[in-house]
Amino acid sequence: MTAMVSFLMHLTALAVTVAGALCLYVSAPRQIWLKQTWPARPGRAGGAVGLYLGWVIWCGVMHPATAFFTSLTVAMLVLTALPFVAAVPVLLRKT
């Protein structure tokens, strides 16, 4: 596998995993990104599919256990950062 193909697979897996985590976040009842939350079942199903597809893509370029923990790490990063990133405009409006 060439370096460019490997890079594109990593980039695709990262994008799909971030999209899956974002779907999980915006379907949560207390999310602050949207005025109205997404329906719970489709949002969570889409998030689960996104996380799974990200893992499957990463399995093409690394060991499945490494791909699993990479997917979890990216999902934790995104799910932790989203509330803080969403709070920035609110804090800027108050100043």
Coordinates of C-alpha atoms in Angstrom, one line a residue:
M1 CA 0.0 0.0 0.0
T2 CA 1.4 3.3 -1.0
A3 CA 1.8 6.2 1.4
M4 CA -0.8 8.3 -0.3
V5 CA -3.4 5.6 -0.1
S6 CA -2.6 5.0 3.5
F7 CA -2.9 8.7 4.2
L8 CA -6.3 8.9 2.5
M9 CA -7.6 5.9 4.4
H10 CA -6.5 7.5 7.7
L11 CA -8.1 10.8 6.7
T12 CA -11.4 9.1 5.6
A13 CA -11.5 7.0 8.8
L14 CA -10.9 10.2 10.9
A15 CA -13.7 12.1 9.0
V16 CA -16.2 9.2 9.4
T17 CA -15.4 8.7 13.1
V18 CA -15.8 12.5 13.8
A19 CA -19.1 12.5 11.9
G20 CA -20.3 9.5 13.9
A21 CA -19.4 11.2 17.2
L22 CA -21.0 14.4 16.0
C23 CA -24.2 12.5 15.2
L24 CA -24.2 11.0 18.7
Y25 CA -23.7 14.4 20.3
V26 CA -26.4 16.3 18.4
S27 CA -28.9 13.5 19.2
A28 CA -28.2 13.9 23.0
P29 CA -31.0 15.8 24.9
R30 CA -28.7 18.4 26.4
Q31 CA -26.6 19.3 23.4
I32 CA -26.1 23.0 22.8
W33 CA -25.1 23.1 19.1
L34 CA -28.6 23.1 17.7
K35 CA -31.8 24.7 18.9
Q36 CA -33.6 21.4 18.7
T37 CA -32.1 18.0 19.2
W38 CA -32.1 15.3 16.5
P39 CA -34.4 12.4 17.0
A40 CA -32.7 10.0 19.4
R41 CA -32.9 6.7 17.6
P42 CA -31.8 7.8 14.1
G43 CA -29.1 10.1 15.5
R44 CA -27.7 7.4 17.7
A45 CA -28.0 4.7 15.0
G46 CA -26.1 7.1 12.6
G47 CA -23.5 7.7 15.2
A48 CA -23.0 4.0 15.8
V49 CA -22.7 3.3 12.1
G50 CA -20.2 6.1 11.7
L51 CA -18.0 4.9 14.5
Y52 CA -18.2 1.3 13.2
L53 CA -17.4 2.4 9.6
G54 CA -14.4 4.5 10.9
W55 CA -13.1 1.4 12.7
V56 CA -13.6 -0.8 9.6
I57 CA -11.7 1.7 7.5
W58 CA -8.9 1.9 10.0
C59 CA -8.7 -1.9 10.1
G60 CA -7.5 -1.6 6.5
V61 CA -4.3 0.2 7.5
M62 CA -3.6 -1.0 11.1
H63 CA -4.3 -3.9 13.4
P64 CA -8.0 -4.2 14.4
A65 CA -7.2 -3.7 18.1
T66 CA -5.2 -0.5 17.3
A67 CA -8.0 0.6 15.0
F68 CA -10.5 0.1 17.8
F69 CA -8.6 2.2 20.3
T70 CA -7.9 4.8 17.8
S71 CA -11.6 5.1 17.0
L72 CA -12.4 5.3 20.7
T73 CA -9.7 8.0 21.3
V74 CA -11.0 10.1 18.4
A75 CA -14.6 9.8 19.6
M76 CA -13.6 10.7 23.2
L77 CA -11.7 13.8 21.9
V78 CA -14.7 14.9 19.8
L79 CA -17.3 14.3 22.4
T80 CA -15.2 16.1 25.0
A81 CA -14.4 19.1 22.8
L82 CA -17.8 19.8 21.3
P83 CA -19.5 21.3 24.4
F84 CA -16.5 23.6 24.9
V85 CA -16.3 24.7 21.3
A86 CA -20.1 25.4 21.4
A87 CA -19.6 27.5 24.5
V88 CA -17.1 29.9 22.9
P89 CA -19.7 32.0 20.9
V90 CA -21.9 32.2 24.0
L91 CA -19.0 33.5 26.0
L92 CA -17.9 36.0 23.3
R93 CA -21.5 37.4 23.1
K94 CA -21.4 38.1 26.9
T95 CA -18.3 40.3 26.7

